[in-house]
Tab-separated table of C-alpha atoms in Angstrom:
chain	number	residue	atom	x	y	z
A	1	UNK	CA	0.000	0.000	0.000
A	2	UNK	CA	1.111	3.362	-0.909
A	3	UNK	CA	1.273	5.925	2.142
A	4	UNK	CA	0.150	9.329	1.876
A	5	UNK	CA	3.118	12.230	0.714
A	6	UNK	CA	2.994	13.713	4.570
A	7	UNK	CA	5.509	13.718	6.954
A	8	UNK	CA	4.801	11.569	9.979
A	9	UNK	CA	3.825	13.310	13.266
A	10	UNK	CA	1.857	10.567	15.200
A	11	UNK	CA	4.873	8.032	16.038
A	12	UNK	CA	6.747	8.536	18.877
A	13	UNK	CA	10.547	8.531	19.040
A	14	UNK	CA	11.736	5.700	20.267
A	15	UNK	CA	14.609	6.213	22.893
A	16	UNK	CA	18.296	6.019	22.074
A	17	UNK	CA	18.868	3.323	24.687
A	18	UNK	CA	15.879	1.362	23.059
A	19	UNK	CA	17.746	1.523	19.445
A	20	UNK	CA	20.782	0.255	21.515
A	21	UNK	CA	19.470	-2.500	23.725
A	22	UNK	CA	18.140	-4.341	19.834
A	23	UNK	CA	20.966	-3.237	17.854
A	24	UNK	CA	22.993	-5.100	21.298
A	25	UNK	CA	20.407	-8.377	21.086
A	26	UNK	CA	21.503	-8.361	17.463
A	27	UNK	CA	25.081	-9.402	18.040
A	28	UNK	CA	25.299	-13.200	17.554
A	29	UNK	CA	22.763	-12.822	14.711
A	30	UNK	CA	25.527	-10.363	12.975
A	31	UNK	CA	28.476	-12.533	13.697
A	32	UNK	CA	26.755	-16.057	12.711
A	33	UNK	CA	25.872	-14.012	8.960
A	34	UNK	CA	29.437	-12.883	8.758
A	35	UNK	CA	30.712	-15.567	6.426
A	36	UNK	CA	27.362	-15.203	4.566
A	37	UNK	CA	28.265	-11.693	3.924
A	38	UNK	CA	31.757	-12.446	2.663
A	39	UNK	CA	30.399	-15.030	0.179
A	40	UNK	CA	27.752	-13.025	-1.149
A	41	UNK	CA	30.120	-9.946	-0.931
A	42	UNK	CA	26.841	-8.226	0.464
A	43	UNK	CA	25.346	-7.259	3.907
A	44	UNK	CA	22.751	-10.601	3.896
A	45	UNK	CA	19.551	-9.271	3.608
A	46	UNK	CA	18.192	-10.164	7.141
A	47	UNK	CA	20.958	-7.960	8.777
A	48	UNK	CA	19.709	-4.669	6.944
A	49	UNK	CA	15.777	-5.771	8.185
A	50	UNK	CA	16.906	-6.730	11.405
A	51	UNK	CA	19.016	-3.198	11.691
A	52	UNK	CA	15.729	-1.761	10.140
A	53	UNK	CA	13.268	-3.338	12.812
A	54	UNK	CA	15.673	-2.006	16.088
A	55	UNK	CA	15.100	1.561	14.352
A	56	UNK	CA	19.173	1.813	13.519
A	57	UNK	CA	18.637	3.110	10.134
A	58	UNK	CA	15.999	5.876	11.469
A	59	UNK	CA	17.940	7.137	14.208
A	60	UNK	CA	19.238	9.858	12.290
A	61	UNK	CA	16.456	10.577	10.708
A	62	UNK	CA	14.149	13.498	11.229
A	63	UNK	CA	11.170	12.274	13.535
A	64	UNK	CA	8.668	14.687	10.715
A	65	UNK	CA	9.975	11.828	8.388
A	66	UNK	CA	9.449	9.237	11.252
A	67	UNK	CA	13.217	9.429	12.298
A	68	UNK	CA	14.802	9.333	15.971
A	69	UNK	CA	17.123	12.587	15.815
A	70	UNK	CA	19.006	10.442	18.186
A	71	UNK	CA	22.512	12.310	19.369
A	72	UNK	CA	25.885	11.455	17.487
A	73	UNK	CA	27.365	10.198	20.107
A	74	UNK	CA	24.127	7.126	20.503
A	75	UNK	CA	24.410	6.514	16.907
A	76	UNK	CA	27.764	5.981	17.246
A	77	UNK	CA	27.305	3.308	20.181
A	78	UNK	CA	25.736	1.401	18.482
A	79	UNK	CA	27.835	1.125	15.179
A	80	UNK	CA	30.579	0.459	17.498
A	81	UNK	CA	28.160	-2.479	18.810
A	82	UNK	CA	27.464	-4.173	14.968
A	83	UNK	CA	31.207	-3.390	14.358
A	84	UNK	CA	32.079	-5.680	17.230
A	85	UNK	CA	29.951	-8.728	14.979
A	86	UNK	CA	30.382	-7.604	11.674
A	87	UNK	CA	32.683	-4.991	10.201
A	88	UNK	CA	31.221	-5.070	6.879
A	89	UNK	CA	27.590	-4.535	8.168
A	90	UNK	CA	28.446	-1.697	10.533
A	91	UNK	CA	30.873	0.100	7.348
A	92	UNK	CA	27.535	-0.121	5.339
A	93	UNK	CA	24.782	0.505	7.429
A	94	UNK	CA	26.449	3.259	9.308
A	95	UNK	CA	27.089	4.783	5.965
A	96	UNK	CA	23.627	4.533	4.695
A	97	UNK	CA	21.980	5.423	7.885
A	98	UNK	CA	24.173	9.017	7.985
A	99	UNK	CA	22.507	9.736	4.664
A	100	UNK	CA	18.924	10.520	6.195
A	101	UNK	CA	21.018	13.348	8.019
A	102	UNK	CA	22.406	14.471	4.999
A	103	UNK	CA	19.071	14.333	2.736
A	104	UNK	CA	17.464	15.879	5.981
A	105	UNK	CA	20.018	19.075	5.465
A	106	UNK	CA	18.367	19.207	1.509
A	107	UNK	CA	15.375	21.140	0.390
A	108	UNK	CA	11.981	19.561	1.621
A	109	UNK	CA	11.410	18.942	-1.610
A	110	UNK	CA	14.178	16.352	-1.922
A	111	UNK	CA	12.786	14.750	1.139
A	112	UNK	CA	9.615	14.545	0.229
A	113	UNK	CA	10.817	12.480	-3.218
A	114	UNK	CA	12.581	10.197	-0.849
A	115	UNK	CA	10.796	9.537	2.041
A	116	UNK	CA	6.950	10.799	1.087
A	117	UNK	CA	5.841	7.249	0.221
A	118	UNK	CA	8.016	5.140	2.743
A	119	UNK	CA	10.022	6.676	6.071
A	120	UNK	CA	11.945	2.956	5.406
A	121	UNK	CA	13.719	4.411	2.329
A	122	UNK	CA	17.645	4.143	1.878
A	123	UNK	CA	20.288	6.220	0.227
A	124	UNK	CA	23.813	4.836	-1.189
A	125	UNK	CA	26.431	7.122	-1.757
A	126	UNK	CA	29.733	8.079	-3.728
A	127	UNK	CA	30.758	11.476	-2.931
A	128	UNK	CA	33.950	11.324	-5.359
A	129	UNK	CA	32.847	14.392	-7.879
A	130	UNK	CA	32.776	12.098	-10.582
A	131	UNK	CA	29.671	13.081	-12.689
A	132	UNK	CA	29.602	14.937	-15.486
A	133	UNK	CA	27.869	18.247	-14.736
A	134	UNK	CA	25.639	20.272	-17.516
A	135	UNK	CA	23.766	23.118	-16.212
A	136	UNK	CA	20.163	23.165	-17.729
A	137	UNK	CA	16.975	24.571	-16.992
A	138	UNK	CA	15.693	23.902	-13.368
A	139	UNK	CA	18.616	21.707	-12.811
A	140	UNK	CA	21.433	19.608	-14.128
A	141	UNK	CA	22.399	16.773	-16.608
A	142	UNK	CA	23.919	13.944	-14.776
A	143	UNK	CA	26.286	11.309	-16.280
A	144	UNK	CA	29.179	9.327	-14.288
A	145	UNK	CA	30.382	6.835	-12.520
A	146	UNK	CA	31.387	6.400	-9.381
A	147	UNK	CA	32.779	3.078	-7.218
A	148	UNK	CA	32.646	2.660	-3.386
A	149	UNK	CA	28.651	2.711	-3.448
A	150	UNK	CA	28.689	1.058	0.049
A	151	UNK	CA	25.235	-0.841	0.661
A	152	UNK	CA	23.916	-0.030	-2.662
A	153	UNK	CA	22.004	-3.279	-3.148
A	154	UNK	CA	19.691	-2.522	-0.329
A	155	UNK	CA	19.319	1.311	-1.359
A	156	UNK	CA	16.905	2.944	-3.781
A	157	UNK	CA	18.364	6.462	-4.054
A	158	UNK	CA	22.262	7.453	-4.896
A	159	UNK	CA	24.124	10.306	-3.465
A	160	UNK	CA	26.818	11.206	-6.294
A	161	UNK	CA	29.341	13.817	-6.254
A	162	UNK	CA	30.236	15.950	-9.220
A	163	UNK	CA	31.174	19.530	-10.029
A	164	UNK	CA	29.236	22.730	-10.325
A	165	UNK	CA	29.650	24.122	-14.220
A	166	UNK	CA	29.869	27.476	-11.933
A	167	UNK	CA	32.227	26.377	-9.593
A	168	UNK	CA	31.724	24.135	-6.303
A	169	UNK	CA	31.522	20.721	-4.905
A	170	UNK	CA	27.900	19.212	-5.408
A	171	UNK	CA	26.273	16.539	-3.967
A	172	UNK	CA	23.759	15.314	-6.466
A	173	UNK	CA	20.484	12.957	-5.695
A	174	UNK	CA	19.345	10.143	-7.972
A	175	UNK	CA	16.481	7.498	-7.553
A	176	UNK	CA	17.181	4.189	-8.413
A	177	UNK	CA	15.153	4.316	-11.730
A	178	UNK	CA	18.169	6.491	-13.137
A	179	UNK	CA	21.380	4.634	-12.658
A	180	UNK	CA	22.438	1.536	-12.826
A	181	UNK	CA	24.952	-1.136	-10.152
A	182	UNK	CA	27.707	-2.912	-11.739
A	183	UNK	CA	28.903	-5.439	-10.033
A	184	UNK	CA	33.157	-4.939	-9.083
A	185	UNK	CA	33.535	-5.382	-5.626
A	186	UNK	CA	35.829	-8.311	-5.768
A	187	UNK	CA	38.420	-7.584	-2.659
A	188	UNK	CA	40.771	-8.709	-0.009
A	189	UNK	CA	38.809	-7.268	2.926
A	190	UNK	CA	35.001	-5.581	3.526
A	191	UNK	CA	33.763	-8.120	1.039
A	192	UNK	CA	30.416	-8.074	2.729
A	193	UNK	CA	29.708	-4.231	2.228
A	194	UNK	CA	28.476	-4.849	-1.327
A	195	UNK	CA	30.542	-1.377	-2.385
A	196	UNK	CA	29.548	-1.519	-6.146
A	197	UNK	CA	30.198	0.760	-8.912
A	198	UNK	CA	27.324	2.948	-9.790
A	199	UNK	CA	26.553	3.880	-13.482
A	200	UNK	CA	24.608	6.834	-14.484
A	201	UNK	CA	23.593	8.131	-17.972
A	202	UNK	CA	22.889	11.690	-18.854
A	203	UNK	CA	19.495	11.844	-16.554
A	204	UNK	CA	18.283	15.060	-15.238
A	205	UNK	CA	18.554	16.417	-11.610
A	206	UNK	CA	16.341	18.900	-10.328
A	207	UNK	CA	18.380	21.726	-8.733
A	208	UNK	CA	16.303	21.269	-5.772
A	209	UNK	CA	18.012	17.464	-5.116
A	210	UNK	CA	21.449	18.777	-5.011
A	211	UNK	CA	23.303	19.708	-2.115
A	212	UNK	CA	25.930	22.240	-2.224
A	213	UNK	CA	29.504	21.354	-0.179
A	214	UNK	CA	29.383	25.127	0.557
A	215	UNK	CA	26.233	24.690	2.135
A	216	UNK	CA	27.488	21.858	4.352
A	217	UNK	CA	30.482	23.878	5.176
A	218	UNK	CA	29.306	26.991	6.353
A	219	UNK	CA	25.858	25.723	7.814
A	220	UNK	CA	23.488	27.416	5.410
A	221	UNK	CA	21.220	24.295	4.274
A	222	UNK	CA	17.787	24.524	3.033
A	223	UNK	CA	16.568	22.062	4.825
A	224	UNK	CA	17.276	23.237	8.237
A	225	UNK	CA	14.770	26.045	9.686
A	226	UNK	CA	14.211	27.234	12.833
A	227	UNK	CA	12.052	24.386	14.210
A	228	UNK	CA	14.634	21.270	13.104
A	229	UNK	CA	16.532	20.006	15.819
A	230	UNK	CA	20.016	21.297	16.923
A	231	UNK	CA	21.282	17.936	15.502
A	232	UNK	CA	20.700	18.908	12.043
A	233	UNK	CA	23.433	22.072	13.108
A	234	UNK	CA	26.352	20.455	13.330
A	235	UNK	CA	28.420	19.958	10.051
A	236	UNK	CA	28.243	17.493	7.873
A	237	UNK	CA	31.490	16.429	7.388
A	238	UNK	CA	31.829	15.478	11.080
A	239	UNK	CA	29.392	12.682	10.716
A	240	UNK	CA	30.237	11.138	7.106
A	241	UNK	CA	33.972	11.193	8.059
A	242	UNK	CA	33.516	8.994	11.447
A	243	UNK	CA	31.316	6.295	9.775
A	244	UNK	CA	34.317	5.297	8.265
A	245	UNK	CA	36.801	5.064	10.871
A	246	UNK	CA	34.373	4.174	13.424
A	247	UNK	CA	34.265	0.062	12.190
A	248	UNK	CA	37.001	-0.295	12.753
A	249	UNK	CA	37.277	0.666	16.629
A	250	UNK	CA	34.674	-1.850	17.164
A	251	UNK	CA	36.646	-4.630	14.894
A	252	UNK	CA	39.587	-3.904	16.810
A	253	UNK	CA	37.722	-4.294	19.618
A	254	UNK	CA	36.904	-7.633	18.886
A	255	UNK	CA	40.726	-8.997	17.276
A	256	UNK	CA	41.287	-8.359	21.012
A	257	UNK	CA	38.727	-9.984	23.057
A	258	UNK	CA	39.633	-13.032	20.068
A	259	UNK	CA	43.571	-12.571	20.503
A	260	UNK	CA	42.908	-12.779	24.400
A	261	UNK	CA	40.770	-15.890	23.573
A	262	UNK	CA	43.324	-17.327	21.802
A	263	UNK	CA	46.310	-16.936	23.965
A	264	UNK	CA	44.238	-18.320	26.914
A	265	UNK	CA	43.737	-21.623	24.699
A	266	UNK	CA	47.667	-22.026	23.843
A	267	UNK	CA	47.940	-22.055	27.709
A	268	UNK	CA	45.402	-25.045	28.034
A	269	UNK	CA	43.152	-22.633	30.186
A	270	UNK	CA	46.072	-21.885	32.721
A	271	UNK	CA	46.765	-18.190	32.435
A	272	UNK	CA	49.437	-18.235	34.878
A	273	UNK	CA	51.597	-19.820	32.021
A	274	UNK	CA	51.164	-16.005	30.558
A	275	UNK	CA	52.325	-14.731	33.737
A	276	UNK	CA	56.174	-14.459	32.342
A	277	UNK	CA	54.995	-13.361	28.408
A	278	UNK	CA	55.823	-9.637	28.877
A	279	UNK	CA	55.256	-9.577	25.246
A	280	UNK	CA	51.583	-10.361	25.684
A	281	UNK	CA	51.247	-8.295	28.742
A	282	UNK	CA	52.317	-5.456	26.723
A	283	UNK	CA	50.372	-5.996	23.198
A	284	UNK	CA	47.255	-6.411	25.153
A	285	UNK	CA	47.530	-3.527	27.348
A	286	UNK	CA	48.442	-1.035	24.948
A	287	UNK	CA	45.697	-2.622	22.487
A	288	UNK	CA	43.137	-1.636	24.865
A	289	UNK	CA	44.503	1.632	25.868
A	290	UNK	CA	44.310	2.882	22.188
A	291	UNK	CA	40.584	1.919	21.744
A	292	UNK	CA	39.892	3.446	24.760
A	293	UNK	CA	41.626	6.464	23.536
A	294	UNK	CA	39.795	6.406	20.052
A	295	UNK	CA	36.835	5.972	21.615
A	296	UNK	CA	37.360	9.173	23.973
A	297	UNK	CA	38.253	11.387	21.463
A	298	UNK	CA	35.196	10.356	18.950
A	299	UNK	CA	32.768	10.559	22.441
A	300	UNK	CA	34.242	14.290	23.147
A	301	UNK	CA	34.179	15.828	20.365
A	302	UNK	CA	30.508	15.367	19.224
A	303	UNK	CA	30.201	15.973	22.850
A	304	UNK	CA	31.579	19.156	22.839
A	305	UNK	CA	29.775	19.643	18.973
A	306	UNK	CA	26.624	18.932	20.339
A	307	UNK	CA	26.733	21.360	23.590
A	308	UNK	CA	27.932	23.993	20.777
A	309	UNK	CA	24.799	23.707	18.618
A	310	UNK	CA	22.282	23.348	21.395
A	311	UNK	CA	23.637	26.742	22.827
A	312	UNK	CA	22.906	28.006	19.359
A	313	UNK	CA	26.722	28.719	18.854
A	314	UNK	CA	28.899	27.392	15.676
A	315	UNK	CA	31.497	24.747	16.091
A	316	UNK	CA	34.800	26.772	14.986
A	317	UNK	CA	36.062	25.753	11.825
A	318	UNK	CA	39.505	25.148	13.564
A	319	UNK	CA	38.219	23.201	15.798
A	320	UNK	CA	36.413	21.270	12.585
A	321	UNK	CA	39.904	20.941	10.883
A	322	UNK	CA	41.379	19.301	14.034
A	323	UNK	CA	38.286	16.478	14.269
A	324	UNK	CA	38.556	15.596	11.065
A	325	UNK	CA	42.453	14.769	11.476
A	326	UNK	CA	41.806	12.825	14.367
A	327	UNK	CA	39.255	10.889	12.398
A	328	UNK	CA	41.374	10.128	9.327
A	329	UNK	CA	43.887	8.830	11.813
A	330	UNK	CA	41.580	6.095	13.284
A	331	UNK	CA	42.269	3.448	11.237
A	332	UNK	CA	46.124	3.757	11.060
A	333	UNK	CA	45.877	3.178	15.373
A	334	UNK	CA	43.669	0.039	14.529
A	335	UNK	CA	45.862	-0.792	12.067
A	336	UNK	CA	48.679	-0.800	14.101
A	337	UNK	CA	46.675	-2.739	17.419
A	338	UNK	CA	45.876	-5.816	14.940
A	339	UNK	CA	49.263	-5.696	13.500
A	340	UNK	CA	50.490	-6.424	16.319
A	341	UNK	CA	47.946	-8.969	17.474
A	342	UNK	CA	48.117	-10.585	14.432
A	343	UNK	CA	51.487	-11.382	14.537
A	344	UNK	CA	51.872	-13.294	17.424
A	345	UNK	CA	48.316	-14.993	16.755
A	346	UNK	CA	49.496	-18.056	15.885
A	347	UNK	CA	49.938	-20.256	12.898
A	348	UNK	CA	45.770	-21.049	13.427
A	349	UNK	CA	45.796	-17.072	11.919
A	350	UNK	CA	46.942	-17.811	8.488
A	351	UNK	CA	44.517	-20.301	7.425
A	352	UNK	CA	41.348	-19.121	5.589
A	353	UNK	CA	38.363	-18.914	7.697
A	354	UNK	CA	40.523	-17.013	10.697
A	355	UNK	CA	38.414	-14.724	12.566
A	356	UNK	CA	41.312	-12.619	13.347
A	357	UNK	CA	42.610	-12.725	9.701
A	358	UNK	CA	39.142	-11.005	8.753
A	359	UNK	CA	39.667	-8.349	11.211
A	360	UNK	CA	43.153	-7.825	9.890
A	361	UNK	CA	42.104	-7.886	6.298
A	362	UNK	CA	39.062	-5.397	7.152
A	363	UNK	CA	40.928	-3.051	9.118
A	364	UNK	CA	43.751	-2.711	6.239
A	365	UNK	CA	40.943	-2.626	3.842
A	366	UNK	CA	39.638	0.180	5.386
A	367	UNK	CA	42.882	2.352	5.087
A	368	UNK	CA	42.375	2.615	1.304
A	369	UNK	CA	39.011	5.221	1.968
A	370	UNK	CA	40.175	8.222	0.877
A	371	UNK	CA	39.158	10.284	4.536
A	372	UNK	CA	41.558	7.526	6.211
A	373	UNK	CA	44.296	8.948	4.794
A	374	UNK	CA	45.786	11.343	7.321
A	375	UNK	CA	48.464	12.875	4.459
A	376	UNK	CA	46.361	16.293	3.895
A	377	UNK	CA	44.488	16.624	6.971
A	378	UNK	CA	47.448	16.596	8.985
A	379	UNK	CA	49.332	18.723	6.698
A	380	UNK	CA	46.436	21.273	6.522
A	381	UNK	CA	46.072	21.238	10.401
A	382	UNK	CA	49.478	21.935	10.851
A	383	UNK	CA	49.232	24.309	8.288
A	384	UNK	CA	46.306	26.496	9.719
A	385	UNK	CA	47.854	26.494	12.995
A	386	UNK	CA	50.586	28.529	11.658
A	387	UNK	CA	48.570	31.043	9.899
A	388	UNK	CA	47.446	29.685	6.400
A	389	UNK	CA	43.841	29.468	5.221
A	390	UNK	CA	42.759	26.236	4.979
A	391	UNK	CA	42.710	23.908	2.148
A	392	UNK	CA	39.777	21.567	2.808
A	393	UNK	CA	36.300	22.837	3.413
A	394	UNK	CA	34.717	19.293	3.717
A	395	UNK	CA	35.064	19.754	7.673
C-alpha cells in the first residue's frame, strides 16, 4: 500500500537506549551471517531488516519523516556495537543510515521524493565528484560513474558527487530508476559491504536534489529552519567522516577480546603460564589503551559539537579541521593494534576462515578510503595552525 506524501507526526521517538538494547540483542545474529556476507560480498539481507526493525537506520532521521534525531554520540554506540559482529555490516549501514542526516540538510522537496511514500527508504552514496555536470533549466544533466557505493544493493536512491559548471563541490540525488549497479567489488577485505560501482547516464537532476559542499560547510542548508533540531546544526562532514573510521574501533575491539581468547587456549586454560609473556602483557595492554583512547576522542568531540549547537553557537572551523584529522587517523591506530595482534596470533591465523585474519584484512581494507588517509588533513592542520587558510572545506 502506498502511504500518503505527509511527513509523519503521530509516532513517537523511540529512545536512544531502546535503538541500543536491539541493535545489542543483534550481536550473535551479525556474527553467525558474517561468512554469509563475505560469500555473497553483500550485507545478507536479514541484517539490513533486522538493523531496520531495532530503528538503527531511522535514528538519524528526522522524527517529521518518522526518524529518531538520536545524538551522534548514541548513533555511534551502536555502530561500534554491529562493528564488534560484523565490520562489513556496521561500514555499510552506518554509511547509509548518515545519509537521512544528509538528505534531511536538503530542500523539503528532496525529502519529500525520498521519504513521502516510505520513512523505510535508503540512500547509497559516492561522494567522489565524478559526474559529469551540464547546467540546464531547473537543474542539471547527470552522467558518471562512481565506485565505493557502500550498501547499494539494499538502497533505492544514490548520493553522487560531481562539479558545479559554476564552480563548487555538489552533492547530487538520484532514484534508483536512473542509474544503474555494476557489479566490481571483488576484494581482499570488507567483502560483505556490497561497495559496487554505480553507473549513471545523462538523466536530469532537479536543482532542488542537489546539495551544495558550501552549504554543508558553512551551515546554510535549506533544509534546516528554525524548528529542526540542533542535531541537524552540526556539520556534515563530522558525521560522514567517522562512519568510516568508526568500524574499525569496534573490529579492533573484537581482534582483542579473540587474541585474548586465543592466547588463553595455547595455555590449556592456565593463564598463569602467561604470567612471564611480557610480550603479551604489553600488546594487550596497549591494544586496549588505544581503543579506549579512540573511543574518547570520537565521544568528546561530538560531545563538545553537540553542547555547541544546542547553545545556538557554531562549532569553529579550527576546531572542525582538528576532528577531522583525528578521524582520518583512526584506522592507522587500529591498524597498528591488529598488527600487532596478528602477529603473534598463531599459525591457526593464516589459514582461511581465521576470525582474526578477517579483522586484519578489514581493518587494512579500510585504510584505502580516501578520509583515512591522514596525508592532507594533517598537513592542513598543521598548516592552519601557523597562519594559512585552509585547504579543505569538507570539515
Amino acid at each position: 500500500m502506498t502511504l500518503p506524501a505527509t511527513p509523519l507526526t503521530h509516532r513517537p521517538p523511540l529512545r536512544a537506549q531502546d535503538i541500543y538494547d536491539r541493535v545489542l540483542a543483534l550481536g550473535d545474529m551479525l556474527r553467525k551471517n558474517a561468512p554469509q556476507a563475505r560469500e555473497q560480498r553483500m550485507v545478507p539481507q536479514e541484517n539490513i531488516d533486522a538493523l531496520r526493525d531495532a530503528g538503527f537506520f531511522l535514528a538519524l532521521q528526522p522524527r517529521k519523516w518518522g526518524g529518531h534525531e538520536v545524538d551522534p554520540q548514541d548513533f555511534f554506540r551502536m555502530h561500534l556495537a554491529i562493528a564488534e559482529n560484523c565490520m562489513s555490516t556496521a561500514w555499510a549501514s552506518g554509511i547509509v543510515a548518515v545519509h537521512a542526516f544528509q538528505i534531511a540538510l536538503m530542500d523539503e522537496r528532496a525529502q519529500t521524493d525520498v521519504w513521502g511514500e516510505d520513512v523505510h527508504v535508503r540512500a547509497s552514496s559516492s561522494y567522489a565528484p565524478m559526474g559529469k555536470v551540464t547546467a540546464v533549466e531547473g537543474g542539471f544533466r547527470f552522467s558518471g560513474r562512481w565506485g565505493w557505493s557502500s550498501g547499494s544493493d539494499h538502497c533505492t536512491w544514490a548520493l553522487l558527487g560531481g562539479i558545479d559548471p559554476e564552480g563548487g563541490f555538489r552533492t547530487f540525488l538520484v532514484p534508483r530508476t536512473d542509474y544503474r549497479i555494476e557489479d566490481t567489488w571483488h576484494v581482499m577485505g570488507l567483502q560483505g559491504t556490497g561497495s559496487k560501482d554505480i553507473v549513471v547516464e545523462d538523466v536530469f537532476v532537479p536543482e532542488y536534489r542537489t546539495h551544495k559542499a558550501v552549504d554543508g560547510f558553512l551551515g546554510t542548508n535549506p533544509g534546516v529552519t528554525a524548528d529542526s533540531a540542533p542535531l541537524y546544526r552540526l556539520p556534515w562532514a563530522q558525521l560522514f567522516v567517522r562512519v568510516v573510521s568508526t568500524p574499525a574501533i569496534g573490529a579492533a575491539r573484537d581482534a582483542l577480546d579473540l587474541y585474548r581468547q586465543m592466547v588463553v587456549g595455547k595455555a590449556s586454560g592456565d593463564v598463569t603460564k602467561l604470567a612471564a609473556d611480557t610480550g603479551t602483557q604489553e600488546r594487550i595492554a596497549a591494544a586496549i589503551t588505544s581503543i579506549d583512547e579512540m573511543e574518547a576522542i570520537l565521544f568528546r568531540n561530538f560531545d563538545r559539537m553537540m553542547a555547541q549547537v544546542t547553545a545556538g553557537e557554531e562549532v569553529p572551523v579550527l576546531e572542525r579541521i582538528k576532528y577531522r584529522y583525528q578521524a582520518s587517523l583512526v584506522i592507522e591506530r587500529c591498524m597498528a593494534v591488529i598488527d600487532s595482534l596478528f602477529s603473534s596470533a598463531g599459525g591457526s591465523s593464516v589459514f582461511l576462515g581465521s576470525e582474526i585474519q578477517q579483522r586484519f584484512l578489514d581493518i587494512h581494507t579500510a585504510r584505502a578510503h580516501v578520509a583515512n588517509n591522514p596525508t592532507s588533513f594533517g598537513r592542513n592542520l598543521g598548516a592552519v595552525l601557523l597562519g594559512a587558510d585552509s585547504a579543505d572545506f569538507f570539515v
